[in-house]
Coordinates of C-alpha atoms in Angstrom, one line a residue:
Chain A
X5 CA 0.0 0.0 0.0
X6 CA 1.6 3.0 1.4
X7 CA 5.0 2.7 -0.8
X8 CA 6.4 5.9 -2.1
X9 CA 9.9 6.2 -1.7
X10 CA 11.6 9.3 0.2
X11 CA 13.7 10.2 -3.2
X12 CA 10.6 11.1 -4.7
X13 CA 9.7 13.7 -2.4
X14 CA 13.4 15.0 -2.2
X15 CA 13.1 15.1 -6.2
X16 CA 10.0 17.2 -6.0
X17 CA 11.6 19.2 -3.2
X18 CA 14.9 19.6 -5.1
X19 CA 13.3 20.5 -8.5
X20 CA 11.1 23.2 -7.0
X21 CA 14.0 24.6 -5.0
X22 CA 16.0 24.9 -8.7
X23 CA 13.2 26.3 -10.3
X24 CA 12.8 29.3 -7.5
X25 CA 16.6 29.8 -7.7
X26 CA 16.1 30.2 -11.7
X27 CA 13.2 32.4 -11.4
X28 CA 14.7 34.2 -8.5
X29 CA 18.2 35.0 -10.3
X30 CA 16.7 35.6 -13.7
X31 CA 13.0 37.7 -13.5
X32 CA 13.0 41.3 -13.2
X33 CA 9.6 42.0 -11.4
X34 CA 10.3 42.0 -8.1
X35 CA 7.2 40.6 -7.0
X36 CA 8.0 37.2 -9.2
X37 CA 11.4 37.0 -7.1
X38 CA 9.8 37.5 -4.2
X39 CA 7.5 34.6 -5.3
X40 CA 10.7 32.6 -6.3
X41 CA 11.7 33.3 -2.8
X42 CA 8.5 31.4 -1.6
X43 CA 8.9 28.7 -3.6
X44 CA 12.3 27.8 -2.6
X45 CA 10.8 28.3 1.7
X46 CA 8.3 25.6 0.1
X47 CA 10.4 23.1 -1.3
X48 CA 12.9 23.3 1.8
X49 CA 9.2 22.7 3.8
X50 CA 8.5 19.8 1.8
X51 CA 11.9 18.4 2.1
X52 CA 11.5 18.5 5.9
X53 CA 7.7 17.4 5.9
X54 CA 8.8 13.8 4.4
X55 CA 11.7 13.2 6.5
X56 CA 9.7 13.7 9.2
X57 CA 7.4 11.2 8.1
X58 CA 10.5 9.2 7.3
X59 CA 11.9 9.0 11.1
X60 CA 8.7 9.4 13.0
X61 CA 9.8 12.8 14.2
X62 CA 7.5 15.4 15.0
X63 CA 9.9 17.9 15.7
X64 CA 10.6 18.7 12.1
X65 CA 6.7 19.2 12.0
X66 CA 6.8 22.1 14.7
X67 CA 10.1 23.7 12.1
X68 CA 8.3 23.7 9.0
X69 CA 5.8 25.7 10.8
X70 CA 8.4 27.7 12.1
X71 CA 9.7 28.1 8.7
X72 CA 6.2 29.4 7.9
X73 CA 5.7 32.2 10.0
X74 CA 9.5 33.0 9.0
X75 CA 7.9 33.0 5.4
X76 CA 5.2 35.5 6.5
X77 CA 7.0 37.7 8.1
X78 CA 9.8 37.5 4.9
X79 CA 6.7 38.5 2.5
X80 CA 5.2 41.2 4.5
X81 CA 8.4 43.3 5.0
X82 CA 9.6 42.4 1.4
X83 CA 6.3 43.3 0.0
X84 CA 6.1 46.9 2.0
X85 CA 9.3 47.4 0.7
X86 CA 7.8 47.0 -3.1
X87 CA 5.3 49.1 -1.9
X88 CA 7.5 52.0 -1.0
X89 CA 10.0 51.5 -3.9
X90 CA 7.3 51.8 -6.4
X91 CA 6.3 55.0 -4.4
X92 CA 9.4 56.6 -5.0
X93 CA 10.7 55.2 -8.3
X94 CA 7.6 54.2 -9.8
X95 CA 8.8 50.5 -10.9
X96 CA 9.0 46.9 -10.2
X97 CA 12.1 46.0 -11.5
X98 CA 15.1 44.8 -10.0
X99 CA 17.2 46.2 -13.0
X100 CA 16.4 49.9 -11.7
X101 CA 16.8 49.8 -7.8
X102 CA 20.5 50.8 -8.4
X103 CA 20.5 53.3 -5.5
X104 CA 23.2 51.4 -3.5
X105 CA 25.8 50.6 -6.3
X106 CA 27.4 53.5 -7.2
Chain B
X5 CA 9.0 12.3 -14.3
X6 CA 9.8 10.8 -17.5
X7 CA 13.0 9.6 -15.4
X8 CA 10.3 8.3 -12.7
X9 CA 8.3 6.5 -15.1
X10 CA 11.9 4.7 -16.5
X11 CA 12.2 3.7 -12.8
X12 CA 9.5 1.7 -12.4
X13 CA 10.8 -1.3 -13.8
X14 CA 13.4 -1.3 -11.5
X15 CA 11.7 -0.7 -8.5
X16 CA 9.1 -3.7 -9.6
X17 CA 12.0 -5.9 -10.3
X18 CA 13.0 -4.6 -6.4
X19 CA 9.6 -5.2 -5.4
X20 CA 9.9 -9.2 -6.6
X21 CA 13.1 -9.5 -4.9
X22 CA 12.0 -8.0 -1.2
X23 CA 8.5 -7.6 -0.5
X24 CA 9.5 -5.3 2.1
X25 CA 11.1 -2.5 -0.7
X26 CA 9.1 -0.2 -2.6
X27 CA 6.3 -1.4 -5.0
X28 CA 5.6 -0.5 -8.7
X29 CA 3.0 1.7 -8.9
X30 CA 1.3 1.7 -5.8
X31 CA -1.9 3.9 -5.6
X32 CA -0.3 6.5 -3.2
X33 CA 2.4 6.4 -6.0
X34 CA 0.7 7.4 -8.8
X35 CA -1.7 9.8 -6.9
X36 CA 1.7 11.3 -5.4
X37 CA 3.0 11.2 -9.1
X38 CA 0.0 13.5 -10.4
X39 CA 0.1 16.2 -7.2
X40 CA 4.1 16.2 -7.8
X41 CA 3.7 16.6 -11.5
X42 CA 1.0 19.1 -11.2
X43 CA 3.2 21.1 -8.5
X44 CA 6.8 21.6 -10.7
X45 CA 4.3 22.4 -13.2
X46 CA 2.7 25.4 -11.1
X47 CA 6.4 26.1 -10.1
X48 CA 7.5 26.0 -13.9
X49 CA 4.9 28.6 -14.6
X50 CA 5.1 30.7 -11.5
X51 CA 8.6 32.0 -13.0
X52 CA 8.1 32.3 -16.8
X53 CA 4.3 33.8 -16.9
X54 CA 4.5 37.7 -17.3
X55 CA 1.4 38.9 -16.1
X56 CA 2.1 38.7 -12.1
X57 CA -1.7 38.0 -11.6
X58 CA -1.4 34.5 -13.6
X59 CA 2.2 34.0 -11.5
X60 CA 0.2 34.5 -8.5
X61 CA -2.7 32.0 -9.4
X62 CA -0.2 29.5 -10.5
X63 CA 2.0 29.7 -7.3
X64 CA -1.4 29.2 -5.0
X65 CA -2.3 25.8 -7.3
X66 CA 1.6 24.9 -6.6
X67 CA 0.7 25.4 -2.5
X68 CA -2.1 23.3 -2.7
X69 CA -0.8 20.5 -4.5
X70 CA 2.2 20.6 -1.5
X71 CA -0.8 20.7 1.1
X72 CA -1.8 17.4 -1.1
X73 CA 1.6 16.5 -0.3
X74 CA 1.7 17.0 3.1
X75 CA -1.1 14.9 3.7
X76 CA 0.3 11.9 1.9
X77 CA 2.8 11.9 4.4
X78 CA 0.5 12.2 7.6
X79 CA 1.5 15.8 8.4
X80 CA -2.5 17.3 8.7
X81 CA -2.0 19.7 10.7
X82 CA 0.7 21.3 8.3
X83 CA -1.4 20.6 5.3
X84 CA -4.0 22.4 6.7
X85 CA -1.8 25.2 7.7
X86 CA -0.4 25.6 4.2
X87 CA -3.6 26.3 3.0
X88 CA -4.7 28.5 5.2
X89 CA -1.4 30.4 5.7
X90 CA 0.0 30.0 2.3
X91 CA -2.2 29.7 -0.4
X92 CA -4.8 31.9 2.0
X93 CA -3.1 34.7 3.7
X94 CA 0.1 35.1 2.1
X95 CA -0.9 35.0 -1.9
X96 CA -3.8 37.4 -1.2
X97 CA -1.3 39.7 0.3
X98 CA 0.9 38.8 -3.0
X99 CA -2.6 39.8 -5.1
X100 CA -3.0 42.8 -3.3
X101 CA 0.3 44.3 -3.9
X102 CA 0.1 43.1 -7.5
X103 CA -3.5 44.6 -7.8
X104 CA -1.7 48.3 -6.1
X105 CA 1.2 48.1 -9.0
X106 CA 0.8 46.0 -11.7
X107 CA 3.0 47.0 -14.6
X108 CA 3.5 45.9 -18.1
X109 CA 7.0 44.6 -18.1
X110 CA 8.5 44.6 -21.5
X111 CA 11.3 42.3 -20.9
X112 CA 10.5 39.8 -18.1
X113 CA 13.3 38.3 -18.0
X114 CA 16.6 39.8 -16.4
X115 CA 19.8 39.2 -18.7
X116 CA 22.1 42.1 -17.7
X117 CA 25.4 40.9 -16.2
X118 CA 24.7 37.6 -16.5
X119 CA 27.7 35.7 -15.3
X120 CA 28.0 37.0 -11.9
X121 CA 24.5 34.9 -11.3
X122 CA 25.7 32.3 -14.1
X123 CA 27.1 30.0 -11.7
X124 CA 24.4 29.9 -9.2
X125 CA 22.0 28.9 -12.3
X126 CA 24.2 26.1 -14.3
X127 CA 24.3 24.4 -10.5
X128 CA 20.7 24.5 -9.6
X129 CA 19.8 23.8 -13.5
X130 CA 22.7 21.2 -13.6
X131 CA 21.4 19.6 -10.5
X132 CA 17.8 19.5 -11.9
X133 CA 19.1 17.3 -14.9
X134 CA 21.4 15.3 -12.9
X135 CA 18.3 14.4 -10.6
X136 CA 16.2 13.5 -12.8
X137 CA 18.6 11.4 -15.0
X138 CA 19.9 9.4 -12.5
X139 CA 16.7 9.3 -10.2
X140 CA 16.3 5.4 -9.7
X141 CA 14.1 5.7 -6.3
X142 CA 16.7 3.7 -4.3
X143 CA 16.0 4.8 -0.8
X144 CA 14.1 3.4 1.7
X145 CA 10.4 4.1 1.2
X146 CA 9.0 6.9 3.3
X147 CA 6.5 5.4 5.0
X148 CA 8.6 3.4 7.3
X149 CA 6.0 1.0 9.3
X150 CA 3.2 3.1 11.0
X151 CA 4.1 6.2 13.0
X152 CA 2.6 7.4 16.7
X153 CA -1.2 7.6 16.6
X154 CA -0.6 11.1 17.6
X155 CA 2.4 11.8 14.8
X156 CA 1.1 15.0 12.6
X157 CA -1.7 16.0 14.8
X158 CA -1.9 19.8 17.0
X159 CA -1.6 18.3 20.1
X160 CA 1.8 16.8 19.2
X161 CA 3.2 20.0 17.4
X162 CA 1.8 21.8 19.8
X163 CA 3.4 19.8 23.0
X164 CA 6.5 20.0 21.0
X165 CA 6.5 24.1 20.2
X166 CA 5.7 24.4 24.2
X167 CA 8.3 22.2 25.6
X168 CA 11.1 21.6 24.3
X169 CA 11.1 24.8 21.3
X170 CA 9.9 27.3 23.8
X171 CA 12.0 30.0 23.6
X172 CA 12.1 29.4 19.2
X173 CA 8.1 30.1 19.2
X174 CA 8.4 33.1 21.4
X175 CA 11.0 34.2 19.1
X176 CA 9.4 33.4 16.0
X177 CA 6.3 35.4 17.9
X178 CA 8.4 38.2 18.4
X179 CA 9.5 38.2 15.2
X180 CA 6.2 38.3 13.6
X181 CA 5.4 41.6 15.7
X182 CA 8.6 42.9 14.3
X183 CA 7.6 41.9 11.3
X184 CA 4.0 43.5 11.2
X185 CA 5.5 46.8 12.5
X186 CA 9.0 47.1 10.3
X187 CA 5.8 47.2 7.3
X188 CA 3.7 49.6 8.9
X189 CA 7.1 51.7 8.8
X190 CA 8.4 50.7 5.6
X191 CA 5.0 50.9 3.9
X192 CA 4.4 54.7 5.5
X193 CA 7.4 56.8 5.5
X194 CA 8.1 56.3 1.7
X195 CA 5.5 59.0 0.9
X196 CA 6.2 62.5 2.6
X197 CA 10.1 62.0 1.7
X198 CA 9.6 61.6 -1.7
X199 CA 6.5 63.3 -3.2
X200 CA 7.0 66.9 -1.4
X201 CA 9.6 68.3 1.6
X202 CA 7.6 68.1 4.7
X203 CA 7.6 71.6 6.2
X204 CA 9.5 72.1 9.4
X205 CA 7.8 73.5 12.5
X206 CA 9.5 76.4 12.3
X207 CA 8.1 77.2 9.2
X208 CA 4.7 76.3 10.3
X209 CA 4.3 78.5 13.4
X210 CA 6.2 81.3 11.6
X211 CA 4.1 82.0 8.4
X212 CA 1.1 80.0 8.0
X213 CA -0.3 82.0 5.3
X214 CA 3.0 82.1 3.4
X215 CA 3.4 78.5 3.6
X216 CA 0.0 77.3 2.4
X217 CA 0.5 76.8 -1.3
X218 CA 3.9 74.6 -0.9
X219 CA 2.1 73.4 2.4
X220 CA -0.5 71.6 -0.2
X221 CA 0.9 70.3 -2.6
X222 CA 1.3 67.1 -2.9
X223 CA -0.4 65.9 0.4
X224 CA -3.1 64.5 1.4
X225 CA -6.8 66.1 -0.3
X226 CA -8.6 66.6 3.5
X227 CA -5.8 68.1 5.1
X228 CA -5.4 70.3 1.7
X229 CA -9.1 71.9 2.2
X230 CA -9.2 72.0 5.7
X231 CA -6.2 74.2 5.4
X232 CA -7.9 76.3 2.6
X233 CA -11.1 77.0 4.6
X234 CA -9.7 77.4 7.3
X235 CA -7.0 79.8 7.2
X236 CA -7.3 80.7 10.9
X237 CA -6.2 77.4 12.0
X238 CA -4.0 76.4 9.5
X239 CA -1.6 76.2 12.3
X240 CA -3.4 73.3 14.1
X241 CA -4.0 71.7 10.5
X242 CA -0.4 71.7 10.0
X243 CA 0.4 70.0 13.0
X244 CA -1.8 67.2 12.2
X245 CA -0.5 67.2 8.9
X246 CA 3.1 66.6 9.9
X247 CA 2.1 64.5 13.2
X248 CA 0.2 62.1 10.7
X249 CA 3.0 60.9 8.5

């Protein structure tokens, strides 16, 4: 019956994690890398959920909920900080927000 | 999941061999199979769609199908969780923000100086192919026997956050206030500094009168006719005005 092995889920977790570190390095709306961002939080969640279930141990339960409300707290600061940068410059994209480099 | 579906043979030739390792195509198998495909499939479309609103939806149908997840490997409390926290609270704040600035990008996709983040990409994409070449689903299955009647219910996540991870949940709570505040700030203070110079008091108590046109442009429309009508208590109307930001 129940007989999925643990690579899969460390696959699914791997492939999204590469897939939010593509779309994180290579899209310039900020809110899609934030998104990215989210997505890798998730897979890293996902790789913790199944070896949980893998050891019988709860306590990676209680840090992927952890990781959550780090996750929430990550995407309401970053996103009041789009908010105020499209204030002032008027624009979502990373390419722009060049205050700091020269 | 083409390099899944190669697998199976093996794994059934496995299966033969030790009844104990992991079966062909079991029925949690293929219903895992469908939620993981559907989920790098939400993922795969969260980064290349260019309307952020399409990103958005895409993302939440990738958080549900890990909630789907979660529950295939007895964590319920954290599937729940993920859809009421993720795909619920989070992603409407993401729609929100999208919905206050959504922008026509012309060219989604981020190209200049490419080979400082080169690297980083070649490894994660590199790792993604090397994955799913060589994935031959040789570890131990994760269901490993049954687990604790109580294993992924509130009550044990919650005795653990309360005994032994105290002080990491009061943190994380403290956080979270920190968090909620730091945008309350951030969100805020962008405005006065950068649409118009917010008059000093000086300037208010000295001239009122003198100050009125600069002292409306660019703020707020009540505090701009109260100051108009008003002109005897413009100083009490600037106050406010400055007070407020």
């Amino acid at each position: 019956m129940n007989q999925i092995p643990l690579s899969d889920f460390l696959l699914v977790s791997g492939v999204l994690f590469a897939l939010g570190i593509v779309g994180a390095l290579l899209r310039r709306n900020v809110l899609i890398v934030l998104m990215s961002v989210e997505l890798m939080l998730n897979a890293a969640n996902l790789a913790l959920v199944a070896f949980a279930r893998s050891y019988h141990d709860g306590r990676a339960h209680a840090f992927a909920l952890i990781v959550m409300a780090i996750a929430a707290a990550e995407a309401a600061v970053g996103l009041a900080i789009v908010v105020g940068i499209f204030r002032s410059r008027r624009s979502v994209n990373v390419d722009e927000l060049t205050l700091m480099k020269h | 999941m083409l390099a899944l579906l190669a697998a199976a043979p093996d794994s059934a030739k496995a299966a033969l061999a030790d009844p104990k390792t992991i079966g062909a195509f079991s029925a949690p198998r293929g219903a895992f199979a469908i939620i993981a495909v559907l989920a790098i499939v939400g993922a795969a479309m969260t980064i290349t769609r260019r309307n952020p609103i399409s990103a958005v939806m895409w993302l939440v149908g990738t958080f549900f199908c890990l909630a789907g997840t979660y529950a295939l490997l007895s964590a319920h409390f954290l599937a729940a969780l993920q859809v009421l926290v993720y795909a619920g609270a989070i992603m409407t704040l993401f729609v929100f923000v999208v919905m206050v600035l959504n922008r026509d990008e012309p060219e989604p996709y981020n190209f200049r100086n490419i080979w400082t983040r080169a690297p980083i990409i070649v490894v994660a994409v590199g790792y993604l192919i090397y994955r799913l070449w060589t994935h031959t689903a040789t570890l131990e299955p994760v269901h490993r026997g049954e687990p604790p009647a109580e294993f992924g219910t509130l009550a044990q996540i919650g005795t653990i956050l309360f005994t032994d991870y105290l002080f990491v949940f009061e943190a994380v709570s403290i956080l979270l206030l920190i968090a909620v505040i730091a945008a309350v700030v951030v969100a805020r203070t962008m405005r006065p500094e950068v649409t118009h110079p917010e008059p000093t008091e000086e300037q208010n108590l000295g001239s009122e009168l003198a100050n009125e046109p600069g002292h409306g442009v660019g703020g707020p429309a009540t505090v701009e006719r109260a100051g108009h009508g008003h002109g005897g208590h413009g100083d009490d109307h600037g106050h406010g005005h400055g007070g407020g930001h």
